[in-house]
Each structure stands twice: as structure tokens, then as C-alpha cells.
Amino acid sequence: MRSRRYSDAISPILEQVLYGGSSVSMNLLTLTDALPGGAHLFQAHGLNHVILFKYPNFDASQGDEDDFMGADVWGMGDAPGERPVETGIYIPNNAREWEAGGHAIYLRSRNSTTLLEEYFGAEAVDRESPRSDVTLLQLIDDIPSLDAFLLKTCFEAKKIPIDHRYWQIDEDEEHQIRLLIRHRIEPIVHKALSQGSRAPVIERFLEAIWNPEMEEAGHFVSAFGIERGEADMIFSAWKGITYYEYQLRRIAPRVRAIIGWLKSKDCIPFDIKMHRPHDEAMLMHIERVGRLLDTTLLDIRRVLTEYEESFRTLMAGHPALFRDFLRTIRGRYWLLGYCVSALTSVVHVDSRCMKNNPARHVPFETLKRLLRQFEVALDRRREQRVDL
């Protein structure tokens, strides 16, 4: 991957990696600088000075078969379409000038182990330690987004201690999310258990939400005819779906405002007359981004509608739909994770752009740049390998 001179215009994809929000990127450069050496996330020094990022990869199964199936670090047990999001590591050429370009390692690429060792040393690929860098990277790769809550609960479930300053999540917000997840799952636990179950028994099942290794977690999934070994995956995806519901509620008003703006005359640049040769292309671009937003929202509605319908029929005494939902929950979790993270990124990018434009009347070039950023966040056809 070639370097980019700092004086060059930053690419929209690199801008997305750097400034797309905490769902799509985790800047270890800034986090590491604020922590003592003993609190760093990774053992390999260099790995603590990178930016981790997520990127869409819906067409991976249709691309280079060797690239997709020949990964030498990560297990490829997911069926095609179940991983619409992949993980990369951005290594800036200059640790203080991230926009100046750098290199990227895509964790599921064929040569990822070689590149990790080349850039970060043998320590980065050593598997001997129970919390080796490879193990931590794989845990991060197994989550559709880099939201602090999901990362924290994942590491806690695996009993891997990480300095709390890495998560940057408000304690009250975390408490509210945990309550929401509990309230969402509690009636299902009650329904799945026999009517005569005592409160302490039910409480232990609810504790299993956060500790899938508990025996009760296995009992719960087996009650739906699912192998007990699937409990960890099912509970992780279930928590994730509920978390993304929470995220969606927070950003929904902003998303609606952006969609309304794109469909209004206010979106037309005030200086469009100065760009007559390109005005039609601009209008088509606005329409294309609107369609991408609609597609993303449609997928979210489909997943959540299936969830609600299976829940409703379970409460009515018919568990078949809910059992099917649990059996296929991982694919839904990843799709919902991509969609909500993409919308969160759109909101984040929009906020940065409109910070000094409260009236939302922007010039042609600003709108062109903003639409390109929206497109990068939403377009599932983005190539797996990008030039940063």
C-alpha cells in the first residue's frame, strides 16, 4: 500500500477510518499515550500505536477465493454473508500525522500473519500466552463493530482483564444498557423455564447472559433444541442485537433529519449555478446516497421485525419461530451491526461537517465531499483492499 504525502487530499476511505466514529475505528495511538506501559492492550509495542478499524465486505465470498478462504490466522467458520464486516489495522507512516497515509493489514487476508510479524515482531503472532496479541485481535475481529460496550462485555466474558480506560464508556450509560438487555431477555427466560421455577433459579439464568460459560446458559439453549456448545455465540449475538437496538434509538432522530434534508431543497448547494456542467451529477449523487440510506434502514427493519415477531409468537406459546431466530442469530447480529454502525458513522460525519453550518446550507464542494463520506460509510460494494 503506497504512502500518501500529507499535502495530498486525504482519501474519503482514510477519512472514514480516522473520523468515522467509535463504531468503526479505535485509535490506540491516543489511548496508549494516556496510559502507563503496564496498562497497554497488546504485548507487542507497535500494536499499541495503530488504529483498528472495521470495513464492509459484503462481496468477499465473490472475490479472490484464495484471499477469502486462505486466511492463515483466523478461522473461517462463518457461512458466506454472515460476516458483512471485517477488521483492519491502520499503521500511519507518522504517528503524529495520521492523514499523511500509511499501511494497512487486513486480519483475514492470506498474508496477515507474515505482515503482523513484519511490522510488529514475533511477539505479535506468539500464541503461547493465554492473552496473546493474536488472541486479543481475534476477539476484536469476532465483533461487528468497535463499540466500547461490546468490546468490554466480550473481554469480560472471556475473563481477560483490560484497563478500563480503553473502553471510554460512561458508567451510567453502561448500567442503562445492561438493564435494557436484561429487561429484553428476562421475559424469554421466564417463558423458557417451567412455571414453577423459583426466583434464584431464574436469576442464575439471567446471570448467564453475561457469563455464557455458566451451566444455565447451556440449559437455556438446549430448551430450544440447540446444542449447548452454541450458548456463547447465541448469548453474545443476542446481547449485541439488543445493544444495537439501543444505539438505533439514540441516533434515529438524527438519521431522520439527514434523510429529510437530502430530500429537501435545502440540500441543493447555494452555489450550484457556478457548477452547471456537474449539477445533474450532483442531483444523481444525492439520490444515490438516499437509496443507500433506505437500503440500510430496510435491513434494520427486517431484522428487528423478525425479532419482534418471533418474540411475540414465543410469548403466545409457539416457540418455533424464536428457535429458528436463535439458530440464525449470528448472521442477523452481524448485518444489524454493520447497518447501525454505518448509520452511526453517517451521523458522526454529518455532525463534523455541519458543526459550523447550523443552517445546513453548504457549498457545492462541501456537499460533494459529504456525500462521498456518506457513500463510503454505506456502500457495501467497497473493495476489500483500499489505498490508505
Coordinates of C-alpha atoms in Angstrom, one line a residue:
M1 CA 0.0 0.0 0.0
R2 CA 1.6 3.2 -1.1
S3 CA 2.2 6.2 1.2
R4 CA 0.3 9.4 0.7
R5 CA 2.1 12.8 1.1
Y6 CA 0.5 14.9 3.8
S7 CA -0.1 17.7 1.3
D8 CA -2.3 15.5 -0.8
A9 CA -6.0 15.4 -0.2
I10 CA -6.9 12.7 2.3
S11 CA -8.9 9.9 0.7
P12 CA -12.5 9.5 1.8
I13 CA -11.8 6.0 2.9
L14 CA -8.9 7.1 5.1
E15 CA -11.1 9.9 6.4
Q16 CA -13.7 7.3 7.4
V17 CA -11.1 5.2 9.2
L18 CA -9.8 8.3 11.1
Y19 CA -13.0 10.2 11.8
G20 CA -15.9 7.8 11.2
G21 CA -16.7 7.4 14.9
S22 CA -16.0 4.9 17.6
S23 CA -18.1 2.2 16.0
V24 CA -15.8 1.9 13.0
S25 CA -12.4 2.8 14.5
M26 CA -10.4 2.6 17.7
N27 CA -7.5 4.9 17.9
L28 CA -4.9 3.2 20.0
L29 CA -2.4 6.0 19.4
T30 CA -4.3 8.4 21.6
L31 CA -5.4 5.8 24.1
T32 CA -1.9 4.4 24.6
D33 CA -0.3 7.9 25.1
A34 CA -2.5 8.4 28.1
L35 CA -1.6 5.1 29.8
P36 CA 1.4 3.7 31.6
G37 CA 3.3 0.9 29.8
G38 CA 1.9 -1.8 32.1
A39 CA -1.7 -1.0 31.1
H40 CA -1.2 -1.3 27.3
L41 CA -3.6 -3.5 25.4
F42 CA -1.1 -5.5 23.4
Q43 CA 2.3 -7.0 24.3
A44 CA 3.9 -6.0 21.0
H45 CA 4.9 -2.3 21.4
G46 CA 4.0 -1.3 17.9
L47 CA 0.4 -2.7 18.1
N48 CA -0.4 -0.2 20.7
H49 CA 0.3 2.6 18.2
V50 CA -2.1 1.8 15.4
I51 CA -5.8 2.5 14.6
L52 CA -8.0 -0.6 14.5
F53 CA -10.9 -0.2 12.0
K54 CA -13.9 -2.1 10.6
Y55 CA -14.9 -2.0 7.0
P56 CA -17.8 -3.5 4.9
N57 CA -17.0 -6.7 3.0
F58 CA -20.4 -8.0 1.7
D59 CA -18.9 -9.3 -1.5
A60 CA -15.9 -11.2 0.0
S61 CA -17.3 -14.6 -1.0
Q62 CA -17.5 -13.4 -4.6
G63 CA -13.9 -12.1 -4.8
D64 CA -10.5 -13.7 -4.8
E65 CA -11.1 -17.2 -3.4
D66 CA -7.6 -17.6 -2.2
D67 CA -7.8 -14.3 -0.3
F68 CA -11.2 -15.2 1.3
M69 CA -10.6 -18.8 2.1
G70 CA -6.8 -18.9 2.6
A71 CA -6.5 -16.7 5.8
D72 CA -3.7 -18.1 7.9
V73 CA -4.6 -16.6 11.3
W74 CA -8.3 -16.5 11.6
G75 CA -10.8 -19.4 11.5
M76 CA -13.2 -19.1 8.5
G77 CA -16.2 -20.9 10.0
D78 CA -18.7 -18.3 9.0
A79 CA -21.0 -19.0 6.1
P80 CA -20.9 -16.6 3.1
G81 CA -22.9 -13.5 4.0
E82 CA -22.6 -13.9 7.8
R83 CA -19.6 -11.6 8.0
P84 CA -20.5 -8.3 6.2
V85 CA -17.8 -6.6 8.3
E86 CA -14.1 -7.2 8.5
T87 CA -11.3 -5.8 10.6
G88 CA -8.1 -4.0 9.6
I89 CA -5.1 -2.3 11.3
Y90 CA -4.0 1.1 10.0
I91 CA -0.3 1.9 10.6
P92 CA 0.4 5.6 10.0
N93 CA 3.7 6.5 8.5
N94 CA 3.9 9.3 11.0
A95 CA 2.4 8.7 14.4
R96 CA 1.6 12.4 14.8
E97 CA 0.2 13.0 11.3
W98 CA -2.3 10.2 10.7
E99 CA -3.6 11.8 7.5
A100 CA -0.2 11.5 5.9
G101 CA -1.0 7.9 4.8
G102 CA 0.4 4.6 5.8
H103 CA -0.2 0.9 5.6
A104 CA -3.0 -1.5 6.4
I105 CA -3.2 -5.1 7.5
Y106 CA -6.4 -6.9 6.8
L107 CA -6.8 -9.5 9.5
R108 CA -8.4 -12.2 7.3
S109 CA -6.1 -11.8 4.4
R110 CA -3.9 -14.6 3.3
N111 CA -0.6 -13.0 4.4
S112 CA -1.8 -11.4 7.7
T113 CA 0.5 -13.4 9.9
T114 CA 3.5 -12.5 7.8
L115 CA 2.6 -8.8 7.9
L116 CA 1.9 -8.8 11.6
E117 CA 5.3 -10.3 12.3
E118 CA 7.0 -8.0 9.8
Y119 CA 5.5 -4.8 11.3
F120 CA 5.3 -5.7 15.0
G121 CA 7.8 -8.6 15.6
A122 CA 7.4 -12.2 16.6
E123 CA 5.7 -11.2 19.8
A124 CA 2.6 -10.2 17.9
V125 CA 2.0 -13.7 16.5
D126 CA 3.1 -15.7 19.5
R127 CA 0.2 -18.0 20.6
E128 CA 1.7 -19.3 23.9
S129 CA 0.3 -16.7 26.2
P130 CA -3.4 -17.1 27.2
R131 CA -3.9 -13.4 26.4
S132 CA -1.6 -13.3 23.4
D133 CA -1.9 -10.4 20.9
V134 CA -3.3 -12.9 18.3
T135 CA -6.0 -13.9 20.8
L136 CA -7.0 -10.3 21.5
L137 CA -7.1 -9.5 17.8
Q138 CA -9.3 -12.5 17.2
L139 CA -11.7 -11.4 19.9
I140 CA -11.9 -7.9 18.4
D141 CA -12.4 -9.5 14.9
D142 CA -15.3 -11.5 16.2
I143 CA -17.4 -8.4 16.9
P144 CA -19.1 -6.5 14.1
S145 CA -18.2 -3.0 15.4
L146 CA -15.7 -1.4 17.8
D147 CA -18.3 0.0 20.2
A148 CA -16.8 0.1 23.7
F149 CA -19.7 -1.7 25.4
L150 CA -19.5 -4.7 23.1
L151 CA -15.7 -4.9 23.4
K152 CA -15.8 -4.6 27.2
T153 CA -18.5 -7.3 27.6
C154 CA -16.7 -9.6 25.2
F155 CA -13.4 -9.4 27.1
E156 CA -15.2 -9.7 30.5
A157 CA -17.0 -12.9 29.3
K158 CA -13.6 -14.3 28.4
K159 CA -12.2 -13.2 31.8
I160 CA -9.4 -11.2 30.1
P161 CA -8.6 -8.1 32.2
I162 CA -8.2 -4.9 30.3
D163 CA -7.5 -1.4 31.7
H164 CA -10.9 0.3 31.9
R165 CA -9.6 3.4 30.2
Y166 CA -9.6 1.6 26.9
W167 CA -13.4 1.4 26.8
Q168 CA -14.3 5.1 27.4
I169 CA -17.9 4.3 28.3
D170 CA -19.8 6.2 30.9
E171 CA -20.8 4.1 33.9
D172 CA -24.4 5.3 34.0
E173 CA -24.7 4.6 30.2
E174 CA -23.3 1.1 30.7
H175 CA -25.7 0.5 33.5
Q176 CA -28.7 1.6 31.4
I177 CA -27.6 -0.7 28.5
R178 CA -27.2 -3.7 30.8
L179 CA -30.7 -3.0 32.3
L180 CA -32.2 -2.8 28.8
I181 CA -30.6 -6.1 27.8
R182 CA -31.8 -7.8 31.0
H183 CA -35.4 -6.5 30.5
R184 CA -35.4 -7.6 26.9
I185 CA -34.3 -11.1 27.8
E186 CA -35.9 -11.7 31.1
P187 CA -39.5 -12.5 29.9
I188 CA -38.0 -15.0 27.4
V189 CA -36.1 -16.7 30.2
H190 CA -39.3 -16.9 32.3
K191 CA -41.1 -18.4 29.3
A192 CA -38.4 -20.9 28.5
L193 CA -38.3 -22.2 32.1
S194 CA -41.1 -24.2 33.8
Q195 CA -43.8 -22.2 35.5
G196 CA -42.7 -23.5 38.9
S197 CA -39.1 -22.2 38.7
R198 CA -38.0 -20.2 41.8
A199 CA -36.6 -16.7 41.7
P200 CA -33.0 -17.7 42.5
V201 CA -33.1 -20.2 39.6
I202 CA -34.3 -17.5 37.2
E203 CA -31.7 -15.1 38.5
R204 CA -28.9 -17.6 37.7
F205 CA -30.2 -17.9 34.1
L206 CA -30.2 -14.1 33.8
E207 CA -26.6 -14.1 35.1
A208 CA -25.7 -16.4 32.3
I209 CA -26.4 -13.6 29.9
W210 CA -23.1 -12.1 31.0
N211 CA -21.3 -15.4 31.6
P212 CA -22.2 -18.0 28.9
E213 CA -19.9 -20.5 30.4
M214 CA -22.4 -21.0 33.3
E215 CA -24.3 -24.3 33.1
E216 CA -27.6 -22.4 32.9
A217 CA -26.6 -20.9 29.6
G218 CA -26.3 -24.4 28.1
H219 CA -29.7 -25.4 29.7
F220 CA -31.4 -22.4 28.1
V221 CA -30.3 -23.0 24.5
S222 CA -30.9 -26.8 24.9
A223 CA -34.5 -26.0 25.9
F224 CA -34.9 -24.7 22.3
G225 CA -33.3 -27.8 20.8
I226 CA -29.9 -26.1 20.2
E227 CA -26.5 -27.6 21.1
R228 CA -25.2 -26.4 24.4
G229 CA -21.9 -25.5 22.8
E230 CA -23.7 -22.8 20.8
A231 CA -24.6 -20.9 24.0
D232 CA -21.6 -18.5 23.9
M233 CA -22.3 -17.5 20.3
I234 CA -26.0 -17.1 20.8
F235 CA -25.8 -15.0 24.0
S236 CA -23.1 -12.8 22.5
A237 CA -25.2 -12.1 19.4
W238 CA -28.4 -11.7 21.5
K239 CA -26.7 -9.0 23.6
G240 CA -25.3 -7.4 20.5
I241 CA -28.7 -7.1 18.8
T242 CA -30.2 -5.6 21.9
Y243 CA -27.3 -3.1 22.2
Y244 CA -27.7 -2.1 18.5
E245 CA -31.4 -1.5 19.3
Y246 CA -30.3 0.9 22.0
Q247 CA -27.9 2.6 19.6
L248 CA -30.5 2.9 16.9
R249 CA -32.9 4.7 19.3
R250 CA -30.2 7.2 20.1
I251 CA -29.3 8.1 16.5
A252 CA -32.8 7.7 14.9
P253 CA -33.8 11.4 15.2
R254 CA -30.5 12.5 13.5
V255 CA -30.9 9.9 10.8
R256 CA -34.4 11.1 10.1
A257 CA -33.2 14.7 9.9
I258 CA -30.5 13.8 7.4
I259 CA -32.9 11.9 5.2
G260 CA -35.4 14.8 5.3
W261 CA -32.6 17.2 4.4
L262 CA -31.4 15.1 1.5
K263 CA -35.0 15.1 0.1
S264 CA -35.4 18.9 0.6
K265 CA -34.4 21.9 -1.5
D266 CA -32.2 22.9 1.4
C267 CA -29.8 20.2 0.3
I268 CA -29.1 21.9 -3.0
P269 CA -25.8 23.8 -2.8
F270 CA -26.3 27.5 -2.8
D271 CA -23.6 27.9 -5.4
I272 CA -24.9 25.2 -7.8
K273 CA -25.2 27.7 -10.6
M274 CA -21.5 28.0 -10.6
H275 CA -21.2 24.3 -11.3
R276 CA -23.6 23.9 -14.2
P277 CA -21.6 21.1 -16.0
H278 CA -21.9 19.0 -12.9
D279 CA -25.3 19.9 -11.5
E280 CA -27.1 16.8 -12.8
A281 CA -24.3 14.5 -11.5
M282 CA -24.8 16.2 -8.1
L283 CA -28.5 15.6 -8.0
M284 CA -27.9 11.9 -9.0
H285 CA -25.4 11.6 -6.2
I286 CA -27.9 12.9 -3.7
E287 CA -30.4 10.4 -4.9
R288 CA -27.9 7.5 -4.8
V289 CA -27.0 8.3 -1.2
G290 CA -30.7 8.4 -0.3
R291 CA -31.1 4.9 -1.8
L292 CA -28.2 3.6 0.3
L293 CA -29.8 5.0 3.4
D294 CA -33.1 3.5 2.5
T295 CA -31.5 0.1 1.9
T296 CA -29.7 0.2 5.3
L297 CA -32.9 1.1 7.1
L298 CA -34.8 -1.6 5.3
D299 CA -32.3 -4.3 6.5
I300 CA -32.6 -2.9 10.1
R301 CA -36.4 -3.1 10.0
R302 CA -36.3 -6.6 8.6
V303 CA -34.0 -7.9 11.4
L304 CA -35.9 -6.2 14.2
T305 CA -39.3 -7.2 12.7
E306 CA -38.2 -10.8 12.7
Y307 CA -37.0 -10.5 16.3
E308 CA -40.3 -8.9 17.4
E309 CA -42.4 -11.5 15.5
S310 CA -40.5 -14.5 16.9
F311 CA -40.7 -12.9 20.4
R312 CA -44.5 -12.4 20.1
T313 CA -45.2 -15.9 19.0
L314 CA -43.0 -17.3 21.8
M315 CA -45.0 -15.4 24.4
A316 CA -48.1 -16.8 22.8
G317 CA -46.8 -20.3 23.4
H318 CA -45.4 -21.1 19.9
P319 CA -41.6 -21.3 20.2
A320 CA -40.7 -22.5 16.6
L321 CA -40.1 -19.0 15.2
F322 CA -37.9 -18.0 18.1
R323 CA -36.0 -21.2 17.9
D324 CA -35.2 -20.5 14.3
F325 CA -34.3 -16.9 15.1
L326 CA -31.7 -18.2 17.7
R327 CA -30.3 -20.7 15.3
T328 CA -29.6 -18.0 12.7
I329 CA -28.9 -15.1 15.1
R330 CA -25.3 -14.7 14.3
G331 CA -26.0 -13.6 10.7
R332 CA -28.6 -11.2 11.8
Y333 CA -26.3 -9.8 14.5
W334 CA -23.6 -9.1 12.0
L335 CA -25.9 -7.5 9.5
L336 CA -27.5 -5.3 12.2
G337 CA -24.1 -4.4 13.5
Y338 CA -23.0 -3.2 10.0
C339 CA -26.2 -1.3 9.4
V340 CA -26.3 0.5 12.7
S341 CA -22.6 1.3 12.7
A342 CA -22.9 2.7 9.1
L343 CA -25.7 5.0 10.2
T344 CA -23.8 6.0 13.4
S345 CA -20.9 6.9 11.1
V346 CA -23.1 8.9 8.8
V347 CA -24.4 10.9 11.8
H348 CA -20.9 11.4 13.1
V349 CA -19.6 12.6 9.7
D350 CA -22.6 14.9 9.3
S351 CA -22.0 16.4 12.7
R352 CA -18.4 17.2 11.9
C353 CA -19.4 18.8 8.6
M354 CA -22.3 20.8 9.9
K355 CA -20.6 22.0 13.1
N356 CA -20.1 25.4 11.5
N357 CA -23.1 25.2 9.2
P358 CA -26.2 25.0 11.5
A359 CA -28.5 26.2 8.7
R360 CA -27.2 23.2 6.6
H361 CA -26.7 25.4 3.5
V362 CA -23.4 24.3 2.2
P363 CA -21.4 25.0 -1.0
F364 CA -21.1 22.5 -3.9
E365 CA -17.7 21.2 -3.0
T366 CA -18.6 20.7 0.7
L367 CA -21.7 18.7 -0.2
K368 CA -19.8 16.7 -2.7
R369 CA -17.3 15.7 0.0
L370 CA -20.0 15.0 2.5
L371 CA -22.0 12.7 0.1
R372 CA -18.8 10.8 -0.7
Q373 CA -18.3 10.3 3.0
F374 CA -21.8 9.1 3.4
E375 CA -21.3 6.7 0.5
V376 CA -18.1 5.3 1.9
A377 CA -20.0 4.5 5.2
L378 CA -23.0 3.0 3.5
D379 CA -21.7 1.3 0.3
R380 CA -21.4 -2.4 0.8
R381 CA -19.6 -2.8 -2.5
R382 CA -16.5 -1.1 -1.2
E383 CA -13.4 -3.1 -2.2
Q384 CA -11.8 -5.2 0.5
R385 CA -8.4 -3.7 -0.2
V386 CA -8.2 0.1 0.0
D387 CA -5.4 2.6 -0.5
L388 CA -4.8 4.5 2.7

